[in-house]
XYZ file of C-alpha atoms in Angstrom:
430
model
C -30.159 24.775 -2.077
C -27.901 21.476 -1.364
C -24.494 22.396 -1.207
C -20.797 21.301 0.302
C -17.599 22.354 1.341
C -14.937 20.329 -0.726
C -11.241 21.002 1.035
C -8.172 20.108 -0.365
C -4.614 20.741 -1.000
C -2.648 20.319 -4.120
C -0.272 18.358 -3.121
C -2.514 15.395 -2.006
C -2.627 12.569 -4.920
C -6.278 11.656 -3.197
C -7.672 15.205 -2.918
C -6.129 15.200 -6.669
C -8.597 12.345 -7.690
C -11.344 13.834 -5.741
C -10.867 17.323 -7.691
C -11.809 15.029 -10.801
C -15.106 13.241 -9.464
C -16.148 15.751 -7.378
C -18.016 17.722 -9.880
C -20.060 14.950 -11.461
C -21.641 14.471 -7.696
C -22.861 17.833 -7.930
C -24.126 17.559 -10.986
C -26.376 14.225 -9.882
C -27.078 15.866 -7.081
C -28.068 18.932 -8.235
C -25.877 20.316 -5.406
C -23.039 23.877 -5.416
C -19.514 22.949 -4.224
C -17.987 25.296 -2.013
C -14.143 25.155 -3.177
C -12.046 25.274 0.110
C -8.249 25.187 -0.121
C -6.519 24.539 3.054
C -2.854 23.656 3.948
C -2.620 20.018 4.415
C 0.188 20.706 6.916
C -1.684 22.932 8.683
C -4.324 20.214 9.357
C -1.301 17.982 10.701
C -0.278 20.692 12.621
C -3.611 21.304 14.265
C -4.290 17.430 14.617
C -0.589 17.072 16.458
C -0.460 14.158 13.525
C 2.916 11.713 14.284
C 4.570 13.173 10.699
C 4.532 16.487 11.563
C 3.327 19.401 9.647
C 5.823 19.080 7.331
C 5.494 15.446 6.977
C 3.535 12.798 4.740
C 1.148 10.642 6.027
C 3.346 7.864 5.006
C 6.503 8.477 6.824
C 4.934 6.856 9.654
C 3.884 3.997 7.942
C 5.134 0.527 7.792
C 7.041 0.073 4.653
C 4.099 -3.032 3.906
C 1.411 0.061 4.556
C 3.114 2.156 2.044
C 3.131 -0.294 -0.220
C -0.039 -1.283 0.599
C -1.135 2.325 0.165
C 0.516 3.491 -3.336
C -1.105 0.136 -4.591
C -4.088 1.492 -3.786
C -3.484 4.920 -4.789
C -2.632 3.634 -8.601
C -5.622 1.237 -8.878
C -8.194 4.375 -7.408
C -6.371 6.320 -10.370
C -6.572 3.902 -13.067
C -10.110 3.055 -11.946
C -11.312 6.556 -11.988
C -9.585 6.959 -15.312
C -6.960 9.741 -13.821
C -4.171 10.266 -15.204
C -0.921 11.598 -13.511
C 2.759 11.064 -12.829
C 4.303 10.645 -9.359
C 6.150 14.321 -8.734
C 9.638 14.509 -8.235
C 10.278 15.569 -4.692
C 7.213 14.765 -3.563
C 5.942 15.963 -1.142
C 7.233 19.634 -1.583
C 5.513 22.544 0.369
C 2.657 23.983 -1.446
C 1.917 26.937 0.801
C 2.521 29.197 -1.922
C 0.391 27.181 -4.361
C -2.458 27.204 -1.487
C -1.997 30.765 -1.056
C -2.717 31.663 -4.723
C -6.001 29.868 -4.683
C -7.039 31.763 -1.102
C -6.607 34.588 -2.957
C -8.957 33.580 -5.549
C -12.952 34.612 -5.671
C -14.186 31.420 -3.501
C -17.387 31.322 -5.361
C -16.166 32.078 -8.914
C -15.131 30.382 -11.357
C -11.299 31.104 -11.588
C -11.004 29.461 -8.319
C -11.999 25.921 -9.992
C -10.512 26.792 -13.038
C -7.035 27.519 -10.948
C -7.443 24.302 -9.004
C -7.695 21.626 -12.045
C -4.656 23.894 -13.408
C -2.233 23.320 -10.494
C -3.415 20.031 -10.176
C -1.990 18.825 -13.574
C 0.777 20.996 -13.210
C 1.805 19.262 -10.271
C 0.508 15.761 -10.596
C 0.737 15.105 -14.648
C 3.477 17.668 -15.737
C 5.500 17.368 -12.476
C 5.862 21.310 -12.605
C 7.415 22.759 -9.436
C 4.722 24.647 -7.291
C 7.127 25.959 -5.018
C 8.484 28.061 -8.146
C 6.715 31.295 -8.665
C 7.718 31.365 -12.174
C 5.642 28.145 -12.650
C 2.265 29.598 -10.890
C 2.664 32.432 -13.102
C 2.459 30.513 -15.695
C -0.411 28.423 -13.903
C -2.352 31.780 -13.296
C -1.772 33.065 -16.994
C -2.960 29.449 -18.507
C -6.940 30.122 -16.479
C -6.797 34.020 -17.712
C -6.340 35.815 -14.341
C -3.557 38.527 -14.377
C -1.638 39.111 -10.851
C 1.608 38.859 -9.870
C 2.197 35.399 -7.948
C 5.047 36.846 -5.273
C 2.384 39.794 -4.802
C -0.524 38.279 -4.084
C 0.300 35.445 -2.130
C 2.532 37.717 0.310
C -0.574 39.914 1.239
C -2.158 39.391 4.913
C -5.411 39.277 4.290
C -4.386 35.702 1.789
C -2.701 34.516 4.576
C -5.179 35.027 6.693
C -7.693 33.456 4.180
C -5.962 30.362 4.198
C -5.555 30.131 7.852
C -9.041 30.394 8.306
C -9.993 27.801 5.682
C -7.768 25.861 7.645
C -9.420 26.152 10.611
C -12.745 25.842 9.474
C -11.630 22.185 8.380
C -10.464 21.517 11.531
C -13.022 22.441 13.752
C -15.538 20.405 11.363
C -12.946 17.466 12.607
C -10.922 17.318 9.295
C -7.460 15.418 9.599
C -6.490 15.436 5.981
C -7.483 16.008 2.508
C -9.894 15.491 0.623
C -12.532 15.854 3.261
C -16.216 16.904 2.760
C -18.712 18.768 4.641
C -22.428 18.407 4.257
C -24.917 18.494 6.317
C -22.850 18.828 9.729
C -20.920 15.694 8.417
C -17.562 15.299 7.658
C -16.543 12.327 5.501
C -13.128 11.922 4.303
C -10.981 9.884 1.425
C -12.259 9.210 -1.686
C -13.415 5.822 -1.046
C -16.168 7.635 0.816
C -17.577 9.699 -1.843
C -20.557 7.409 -2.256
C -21.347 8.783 1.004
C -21.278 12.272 0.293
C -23.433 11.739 -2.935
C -25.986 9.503 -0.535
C -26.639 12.038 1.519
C -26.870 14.872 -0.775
C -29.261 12.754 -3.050
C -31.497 10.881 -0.006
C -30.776 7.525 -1.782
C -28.804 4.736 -1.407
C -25.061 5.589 -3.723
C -23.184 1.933 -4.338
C -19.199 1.967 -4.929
C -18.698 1.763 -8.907
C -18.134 -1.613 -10.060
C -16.153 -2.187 -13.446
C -16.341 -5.636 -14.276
C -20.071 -7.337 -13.522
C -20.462 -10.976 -13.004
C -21.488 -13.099 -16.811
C -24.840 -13.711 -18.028
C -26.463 -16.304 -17.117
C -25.553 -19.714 -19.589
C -21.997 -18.922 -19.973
C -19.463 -21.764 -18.906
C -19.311 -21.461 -14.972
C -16.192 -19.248 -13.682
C -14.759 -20.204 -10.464
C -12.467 -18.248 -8.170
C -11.006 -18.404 -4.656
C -10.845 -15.702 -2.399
C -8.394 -15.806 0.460
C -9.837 -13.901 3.791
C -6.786 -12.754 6.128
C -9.139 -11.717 9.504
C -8.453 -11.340 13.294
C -11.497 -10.846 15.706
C -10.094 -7.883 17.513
C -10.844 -5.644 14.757
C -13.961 -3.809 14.320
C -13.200 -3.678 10.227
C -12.584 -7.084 9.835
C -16.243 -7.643 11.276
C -18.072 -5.993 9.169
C -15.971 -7.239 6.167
C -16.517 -11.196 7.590
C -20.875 -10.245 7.704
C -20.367 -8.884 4.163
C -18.659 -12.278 2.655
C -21.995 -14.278 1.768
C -23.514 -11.481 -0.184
C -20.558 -10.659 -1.989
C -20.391 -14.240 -3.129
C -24.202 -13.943 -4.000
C -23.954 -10.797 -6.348
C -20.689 -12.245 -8.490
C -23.019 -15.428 -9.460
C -22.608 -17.147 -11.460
C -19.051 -17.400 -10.848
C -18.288 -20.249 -7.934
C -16.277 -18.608 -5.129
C -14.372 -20.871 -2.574
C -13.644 -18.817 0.517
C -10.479 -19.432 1.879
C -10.827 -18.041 5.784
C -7.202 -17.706 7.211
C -7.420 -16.291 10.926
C -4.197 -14.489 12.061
C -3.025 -12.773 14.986
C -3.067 -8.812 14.238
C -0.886 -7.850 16.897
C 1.967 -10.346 15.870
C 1.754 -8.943 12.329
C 2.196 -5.634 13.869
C 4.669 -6.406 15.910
C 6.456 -8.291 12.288
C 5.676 -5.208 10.331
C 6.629 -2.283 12.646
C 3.249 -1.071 13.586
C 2.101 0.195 16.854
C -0.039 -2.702 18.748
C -3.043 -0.685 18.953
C -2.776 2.061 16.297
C -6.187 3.519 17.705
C -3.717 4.498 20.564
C -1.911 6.551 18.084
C -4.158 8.974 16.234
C -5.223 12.088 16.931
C -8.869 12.346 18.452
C -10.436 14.136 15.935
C -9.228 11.033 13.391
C -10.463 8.608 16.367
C -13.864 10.399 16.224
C -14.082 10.477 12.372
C -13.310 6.362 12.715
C -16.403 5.727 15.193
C -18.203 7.802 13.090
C -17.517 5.776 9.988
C -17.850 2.753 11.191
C -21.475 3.295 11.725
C -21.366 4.543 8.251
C -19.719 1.418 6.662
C -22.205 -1.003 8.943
C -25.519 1.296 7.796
C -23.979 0.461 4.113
C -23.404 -3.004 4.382
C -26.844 -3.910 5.359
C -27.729 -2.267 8.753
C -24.845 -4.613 10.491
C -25.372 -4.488 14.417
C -22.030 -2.816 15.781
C -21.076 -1.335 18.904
C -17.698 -0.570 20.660
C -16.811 -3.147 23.294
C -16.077 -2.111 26.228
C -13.063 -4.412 26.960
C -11.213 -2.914 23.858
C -8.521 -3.610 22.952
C -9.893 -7.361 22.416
C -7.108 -10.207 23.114
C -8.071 -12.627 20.569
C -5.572 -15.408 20.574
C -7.901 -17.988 22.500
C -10.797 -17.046 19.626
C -8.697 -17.130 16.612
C -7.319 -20.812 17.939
C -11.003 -21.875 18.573
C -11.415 -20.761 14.878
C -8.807 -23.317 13.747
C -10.007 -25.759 15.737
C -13.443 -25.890 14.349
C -13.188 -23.128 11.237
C -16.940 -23.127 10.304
C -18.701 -19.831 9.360
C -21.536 -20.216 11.741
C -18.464 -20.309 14.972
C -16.869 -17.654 13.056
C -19.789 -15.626 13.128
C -20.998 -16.217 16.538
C -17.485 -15.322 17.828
C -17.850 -11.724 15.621
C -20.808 -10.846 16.598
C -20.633 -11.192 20.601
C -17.316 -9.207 20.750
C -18.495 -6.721 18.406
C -22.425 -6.604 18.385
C -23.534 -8.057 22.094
C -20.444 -6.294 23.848
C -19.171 -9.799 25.124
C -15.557 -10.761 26.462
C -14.205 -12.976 24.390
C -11.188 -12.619 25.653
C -12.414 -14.425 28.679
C -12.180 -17.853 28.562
C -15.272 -18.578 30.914
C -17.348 -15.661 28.889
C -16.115 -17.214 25.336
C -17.400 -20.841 26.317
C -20.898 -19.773 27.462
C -20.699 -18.290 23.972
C -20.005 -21.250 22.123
C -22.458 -23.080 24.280
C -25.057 -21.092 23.054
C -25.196 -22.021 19.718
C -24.467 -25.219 20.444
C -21.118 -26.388 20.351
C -18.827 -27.723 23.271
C -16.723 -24.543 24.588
C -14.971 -26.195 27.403
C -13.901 -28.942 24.864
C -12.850 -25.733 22.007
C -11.170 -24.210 24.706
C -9.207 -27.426 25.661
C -8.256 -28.145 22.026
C -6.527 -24.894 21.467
C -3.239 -26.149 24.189
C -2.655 -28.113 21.103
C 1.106 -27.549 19.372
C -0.176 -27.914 15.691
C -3.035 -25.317 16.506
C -0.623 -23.073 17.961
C 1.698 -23.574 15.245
C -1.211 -22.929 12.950
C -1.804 -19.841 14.087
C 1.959 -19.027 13.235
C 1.968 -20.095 10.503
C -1.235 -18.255 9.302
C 0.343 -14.623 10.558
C 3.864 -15.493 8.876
C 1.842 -16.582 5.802
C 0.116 -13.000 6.040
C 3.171 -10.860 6.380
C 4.688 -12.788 3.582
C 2.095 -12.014 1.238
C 2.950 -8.157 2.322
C -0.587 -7.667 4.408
C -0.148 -4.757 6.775
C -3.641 -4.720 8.332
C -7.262 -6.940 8.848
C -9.333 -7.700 6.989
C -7.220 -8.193 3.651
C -7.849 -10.256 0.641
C -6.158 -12.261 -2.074
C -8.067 -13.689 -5.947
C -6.906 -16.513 -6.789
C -3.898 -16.704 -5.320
C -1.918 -13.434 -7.024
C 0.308 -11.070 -5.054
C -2.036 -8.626 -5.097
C -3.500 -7.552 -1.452
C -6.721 -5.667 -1.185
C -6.881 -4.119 2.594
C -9.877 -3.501 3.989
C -13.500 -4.370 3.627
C -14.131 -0.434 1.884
C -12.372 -2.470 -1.045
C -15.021 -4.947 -1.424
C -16.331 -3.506 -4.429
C -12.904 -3.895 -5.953
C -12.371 -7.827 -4.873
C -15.803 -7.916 -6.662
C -14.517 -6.968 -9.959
C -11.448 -9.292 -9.366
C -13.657 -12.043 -8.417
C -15.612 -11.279 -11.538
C -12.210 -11.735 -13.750
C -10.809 -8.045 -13.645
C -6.973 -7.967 -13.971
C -4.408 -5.431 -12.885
C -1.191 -6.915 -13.944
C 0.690 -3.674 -14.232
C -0.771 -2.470 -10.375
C 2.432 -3.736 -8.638
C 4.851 -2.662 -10.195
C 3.600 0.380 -11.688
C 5.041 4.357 -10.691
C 3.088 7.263 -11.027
């Protein structure tokens, strides 16, 4: 029998959404879900995650992440049809809440019952989980009669949660919602394509909502606007994924607007670490390389391995790019930094590179001592941190405000490409 462990904590708006999809896999799939609470805090806590174990994720963050990150958080919502209202006091503790589902039969059915009930209490009728008076009511609404302060104050609970806890972590969970099947972990909701892919065998696309016209209607045109930096791994796969995302939104005519920038000045703009790889715990590190063979398997078997001169200074590359900004140098610079293991960073390396494929390095090379390149270059990252980007590869439609991070999202610039609007995403509340 196929089956999964689904872990999650009430208090996560992701893990929230996940709770509402999460069922319809296993129905596909003909697959059992094995309903796991865990204490999200407990996870930080375990991971030694920068916020703490009382934190949120986002009280590290760069105020352009955050923003970057409710954005997100809204549209996966309104895309997935879910409906809530951002908490007041959010985050609060829900080790109470968490308790009361430990305590719950994990295979029956007042355990999933309980969990879509605290869910809406807490994320569409902003109820207070920390009040026991409001999990009475939560456990009196699915039909199971205890006493909240009782139950949830007995050892063997506690213990139940603790070990739920751990179980996550020693599977190499980091947050919520995160997925076990199949000794894999995957995490986030943006990868539960994945989980349904390999409980079915077969290939599981993101959902699209807005597909490209029918053939003999007026031509649509569109420009997308490509914020990249060759020293991240993300932004390569996004730039090999480019041509066949123009491809399947034919017939609409899409201009590609490349604008290199220099990540680590953006950082440095923004108030993010240099190298946040530096910063996360190993088990996230380990989830990353893990998914990044995931996200290259899905977007057409693209060759990727880790160089081994990482972090990869790409200032001399990003000025060759503006030099000469064609996609085949683009592409050739990509691939040997992050498919043939090659230096760029080295001038000498990065010319026999060029020379390869047939254009002049040593006269590239030369051409990027120039002011206006320099300047270009500037002017490219200031243009990126004005438009609120807070990470590679990023994209704009058509020139609205609206940033889409990260080439996991390319199913979304699809739809935007294709004409879908979100005029109420930025400066919508939950």
């Amino acid at each position: 029998m196929k089956e999964f462990l689904f872990y999650y904590d009430v208090v996560c708006p992701f893990a929230y959404v996940a709770s509402r999809l999460v069922e319809g896999i296993a129905r596909r799939t003909n697959a059992t879900i094995r309903w796991r609470p865990v204490l999200l805090g407990g996870l930080y806590e375990g991971t030694k995650a920068p916020q703490g174990k009382d934190g949120s994720a986002t009280d590290v963050m760069a105020a352009a992440k955050c923003r970057i990150v409710n954005e997100d958080l809204i549209r996966t919502m309104k895309r997935h049809n879910v409906v809530a209202s951002f908490p007041s006091g959010h985050p609060v503790r829900s080790l109470k809440a968490m308790r009361l589902l430990a305590a719950t039969n994990p295979d029956g059915a007042t355990r999933i019952q309980l969990t879509h009930q605290l869910y809406k209490t807490y994320w569409v009728d902003n109820g207070d989980i920390t009040d026991s008076s409001v999990l009475q009511t939560a456990v009196s609404g699915v039909g199971w009669e205890v006493d909240v302060d009782e139950v949830t104050s007995k050892p063997d609970v506690k213990e139940e949660l603790r070990r739920n806890t751990d179980q996550a972590l020693s599977h190499g969970a980091f947050g919520v919602p995160s997925f076990w099947v199949n000794n894999r972990l995957y995490w986030g909701v943006d990868r539960m394509h994945f989980l349904e892919q390999e409980l079915s065998g077969a290939r599981v696309t993101m959902p699209r909502l807005v597909l490209p016209p029918p053939p003999g209607t007026p031509p649509l045109e569109a420009k997308l606007t490509v914020y990249h930096d060759f020293s991240s791994p993300w932004s390569y796969l996004g730039s090999q994924q480019i041509q066949n995302l123009v491809d399947i939104v034919s017939p609409v005519k899409v201009t590609v607007e490349w604008v290199p920038i220099l990540l680590g000045a953006l950082f440095k703009e923004i108030g993010t670490p240099l190298v946040p790889m530096a910063t996360l715990s190993s088990a996230k590190v380990a989830y990353l390389q893990q998914d990044l063979q995931d996200w290259a398997r899905y977007g057409g078997n693209i060759p990727v391995q880790w160089p081994s001169n990482f972090p990869v200074r790409s200032v001399t590359p990003l000025r060759v790019a503006i030099v000469e900004p064609s996609d085949k140098l683009r592409n050739t610079i990509y691939r040997a930094a992050w498919a043939e293991n090659k230096n760029v960073s080295d001038t000498e390396v990065l010319s026999v590179v060029l020379d390869s494929v047939g254009f002049s390095g040593q006269k590239l090379i030369s051409a990027t001592g120039s002011a206006d390149v320099k300047e270009q270059l500037r002017l490219n990252t200031a243009r990126a941190v004005a438009a609120g980007v807070c990470g590679v590869p990023s994209y704009q439609v058509n020139e609205r405000p609206t940033v889409i991070w990260g080439q996991d999202k390319l199913n979304t610039v699809a739809d935007m490409l294709c004409g879908w609007s979100e005029p109420d995403i930025l400066t919508a509340n939950l």
